[in-house]
PDB file of C-alpha atoms in Angstrom:
ATOM      1  CA  MET A   1      -0.670   0.752 -14.096  1.00  0.00           C
ATOM      2  CA  ALA A   2      -2.214   2.595 -16.862  1.00  0.00           C
ATOM      3  CA  GLY A   3       0.225   4.848 -19.220  1.00  0.00           C
ATOM      4  CA  GLY A   4       3.328   3.320 -17.575  1.00  0.00           C
ATOM      5  CA  ASN A   5       6.207   1.314 -19.376  1.00  0.00           C
ATOM      6  CA  GLU A   6       5.233  -2.735 -20.118  1.00  0.00           C
ATOM      7  CA  LYS A   7       8.540  -3.297 -17.481  1.00  0.00           C
ATOM      8  CA  SER A   8       7.220  -1.145 -14.799  1.00  0.00           C
ATOM      9  CA  ALA A   9       3.670  -2.401 -15.390  1.00  0.00           C
ATOM     10  CA  LYS A  10       5.033  -5.778 -15.021  1.00  0.00           C
ATOM     11  CA  ALA A  11       7.450  -5.609 -12.470  1.00  0.00           C
ATOM     12  CA  LEU A  12       4.618  -3.831 -10.570  1.00  0.00           C
ATOM     13  CA  LYS A  13       2.490  -6.314 -10.589  1.00  0.00           C
ATOM     14  CA  GLU A  14       5.210  -9.091  -9.577  1.00  0.00           C
ATOM     15  CA  VAL A  15       5.401  -7.337  -6.611  1.00  0.00           C
ATOM     16  CA  TRP A  16       1.521  -6.527  -6.104  1.00  0.00           C
ATOM     17  CA  ARG A  17       1.135 -10.376  -5.916  1.00  0.00           C
ATOM     18  CA  ARG A  18       3.166 -11.243  -3.300  1.00  0.00           C
ATOM     19  CA  ALA A  19       1.681 -12.582  -0.115  1.00  0.00           C
ATOM     20  CA  GLU A  20       2.543  -9.791   2.205  1.00  0.00           C
ATOM     21  CA  ASN A  21       1.151  -7.547  -0.213  1.00  0.00           C
ATOM     22  CA  SER A  22      -2.787  -9.433  -0.648  1.00  0.00           C
ATOM     23  CA  LEU A  23      -3.985  -7.432   2.376  1.00  0.00           C
ATOM     24  CA  CYS A  24      -4.919  -3.771   2.855  1.00  0.00           C
ATOM     25  CA  ALA A  25      -1.691  -2.758   4.655  1.00  0.00           C
ATOM     26  CA  ASP A  26      -4.319  -0.540   7.316  1.00  0.00           C
ATOM     27  CA  CYS A  27      -7.460  -2.821   7.895  1.00  0.00           C
ATOM     28  CA  GLY A  28      -6.797  -6.473   6.037  1.00  0.00           C
ATOM     29  CA  LYS A  29      -9.282  -6.021   3.166  1.00  0.00           C
ATOM     30  CA  PRO A  30      -8.035  -8.458   0.534  1.00  0.00           C
ATOM     31  CA  ASP A  31      -7.118  -7.506  -2.951  1.00  0.00           C
ATOM     32  CA  PRO A  32      -5.893  -4.099  -2.275  1.00  0.00           C
ATOM     33  CA  ASP A  33      -5.992  -1.679  -5.508  1.00  0.00           C
ATOM     34  CA  TRP A  34      -4.001   1.210  -4.053  1.00  0.00           C
ATOM     35  CA  ALA A  35      -0.370   1.640  -2.745  1.00  0.00           C
ATOM     36  CA  SER A  36       1.251   4.609  -0.928  1.00  0.00           C
ATOM     37  CA  SER A  37       4.443   6.002  -3.130  1.00  0.00           C
ATOM     38  CA  THR A  38       5.891   7.479  -0.262  1.00  0.00           C
ATOM     39  CA  LEU A  39       5.279   4.463   2.625  1.00  0.00           C
ATOM     40  CA  GLY A  40       5.430   1.371   0.202  1.00  0.00           C
ATOM     41  CA  VAL A  41       2.111  -0.225   1.464  1.00  0.00           C
ATOM     42  CA  PHE A  42      -0.435  -1.596  -0.267  1.00  0.00           C
ATOM     43  CA  ILE A  43      -3.692  -0.438   0.833  1.00  0.00           C
ATOM     44  CA  CYS A  44      -7.300  -0.435  -0.490  1.00  0.00           C
ATOM     45  CA  LEU A  45     -10.243   1.682  -1.795  1.00  0.00           C
ATOM     46  CA  SER A  46     -11.272   3.025   1.957  1.00  0.00           C
ATOM     47  CA  CYS A  47      -7.840   3.501   3.403  1.00  0.00           C
ATOM     48  CA  SER A  48      -6.476   5.206   0.569  1.00  0.00           C
ATOM     49  CA  GLY A  49      -9.328   8.037   0.973  1.00  0.00           C
ATOM     50  CA  ILE A  50      -8.030   8.313   4.568  1.00  0.00           C
ATOM     51  CA  HIS A  51      -3.827   8.297   3.418  1.00  0.00           C
ATOM     52  CA  ARG A  52      -5.301  11.090   0.527  1.00  0.00           C
ATOM     53  CA  ASN A  53      -6.000  13.491   3.940  1.00  0.00           C
ATOM     54  CA  ILE A  54      -2.396  13.108   5.076  1.00  0.00           C
ATOM     55  CA  PRO A  55      -0.501  13.959   1.847  1.00  0.00           C
ATOM     56  CA  SER A  56       2.534  15.200   3.683  1.00  0.00           C
ATOM     57  CA  ILE A  57       3.109  11.699   4.351  1.00  0.00           C
ATOM     58  CA  SER A  58       1.761   9.436   2.115  1.00  0.00           C
ATOM     59  CA  LYS A  59       1.033  10.081  -1.644  1.00  0.00           C
ATOM     60  CA  VAL A  60      -1.688   7.628  -3.083  1.00  0.00           C
ATOM     61  CA  LYS A  61      -1.980   6.175  -6.170  1.00  0.00           C
ATOM     62  CA  SER A  62      -4.157   3.778  -7.870  1.00  0.00           C
ATOM     63  CA  LEU A  63      -2.089   0.113  -9.248  1.00  0.00           C
ATOM     64  CA  LYS A  64      -4.747  -0.346 -11.894  1.00  0.00           C
ATOM     65  CA  MET A  65      -5.094   4.081 -13.260  1.00  0.00           C
ATOM     66  CA  ASP A  66      -2.350   5.605 -12.622  1.00  0.00           C
ATOM     67  CA  HIS A  67       1.198   5.376 -14.116  1.00  0.00           C
ATOM     68  CA  TRP A  68       4.124   4.013 -11.708  1.00  0.00           C
ATOM     69  CA  ASP A  69       7.620   5.225 -12.541  1.00  0.00           C
ATOM     70  CA  ASP A  70      10.770   2.955 -12.303  1.00  0.00           C
ATOM     71  CA  ALA A  71      12.076   4.302  -9.281  1.00  0.00           C
ATOM     72  CA  GLN A  72       8.094   4.122  -7.585  1.00  0.00           C
ATOM     73  CA  VAL A  73       8.060   0.620  -8.373  1.00  0.00           C
ATOM     74  CA  LYS A  74      11.869  -0.383  -6.948  1.00  0.00           C
ATOM     75  CA  PHE A  75      10.321   1.532  -4.090  1.00  0.00           C
ATOM     76  CA  LEU A  76       7.731  -0.248  -3.256  1.00  0.00           C
ATOM     77  CA  ALA A  77       9.693  -3.388  -4.196  1.00  0.00           C
ATOM     78  CA  HIS A  78      12.008  -2.702  -1.614  1.00  0.00           C
ATOM     79  CA  HIS A  79       9.816  -2.079   0.941  1.00  0.00           C
ATOM     80  CA  GLY A  80       5.569  -3.788   0.994  1.00  0.00           C
ATOM     81  CA  ASN A  81       3.430  -4.101   3.849  1.00  0.00           C
ATOM     82  CA  ALA A  82       5.380  -6.715   5.493  1.00  0.00           C
ATOM     83  CA  VAL A  83       8.791  -4.421   5.712  1.00  0.00           C
ATOM     84  CA  THR A  84       7.053  -1.577   6.079  1.00  0.00           C
ATOM     85  CA  LYS A  85       4.037  -2.313   8.771  1.00  0.00           C
ATOM     86  CA  ALA A  86       7.665  -3.962  10.822  1.00  0.00           C
ATOM     87  CA  THR A  87       9.030  -0.122  10.891  1.00  0.00           C
ATOM     88  CA  TYR A  88       6.137   1.661  11.766  1.00  0.00           C
ATOM     89  CA  GLU A  89       4.242  -0.449  13.849  1.00  0.00           C
ATOM     90  CA  ALA A  90       6.755  -1.516  15.877  1.00  0.00           C
ATOM     91  CA  HIS A  91       6.769  -0.139  19.077  1.00  0.00           C
ATOM     92  CA  ILE A  92       2.590  -0.240  18.792  1.00  0.00           C
ATOM     93  CA  PRO A  93       1.335  -1.350  22.618  1.00  0.00           C
ATOM     94  CA  ILE A  94      -0.180  -5.231  22.575  1.00  0.00           C
ATOM     95  CA  TYR A  95      -3.316  -4.034  24.175  1.00  0.00           C
ATOM     96  CA  TYR A  96      -3.784  -1.015  21.279  1.00  0.00           C
ATOM     97  CA  TYR A  97      -6.690  -1.926  19.285  1.00  0.00           C
ATOM     98  CA  GLN A  98      -6.308  -2.394  14.814  1.00  0.00           C
ATOM     99  CA  PRO A  99      -8.823  -1.509  13.137  1.00  0.00           C
ATOM    100  CA  THR A 100     -10.866  -3.970  10.125  1.00  0.00           C
ATOM    101  CA  TYR A 101     -12.187  -3.611   7.049  1.00  0.00           C
ATOM    102  CA  ASN A 102     -15.490  -4.613   9.005  1.00  0.00           C
ATOM    103  CA  ASP A 103     -15.663  -1.887  11.507  1.00  0.00           C
ATOM    104  CA  CYS A 104     -16.874   1.540  10.227  1.00  0.00           C
ATOM    105  CA  GLN A 105     -14.753   4.590  10.129  1.00  0.00           C
TER     106      GLN A 105
END
């Protein structure tokens, strides 16, 4: 939120506070403080490192330190963890193990 205008910062905080965004979208760790501006998900520091390795798909930004423009905040508001996971994880087989933050990388 650093360097952003107050309107964007306030809107970003509101989206970030939603219950659906209170856990990392990838591993379930509480209180994620990073997000993918291209996927619309909130993620933890560990998962943000993984996302940084796939820059053609996911652009990662800190929710606390980076500037978020109005369009990026609106994108997060329209997506968020629940909508994005419903889209991208719709066809994952029931037997597929989904990693948690307690697992080693």
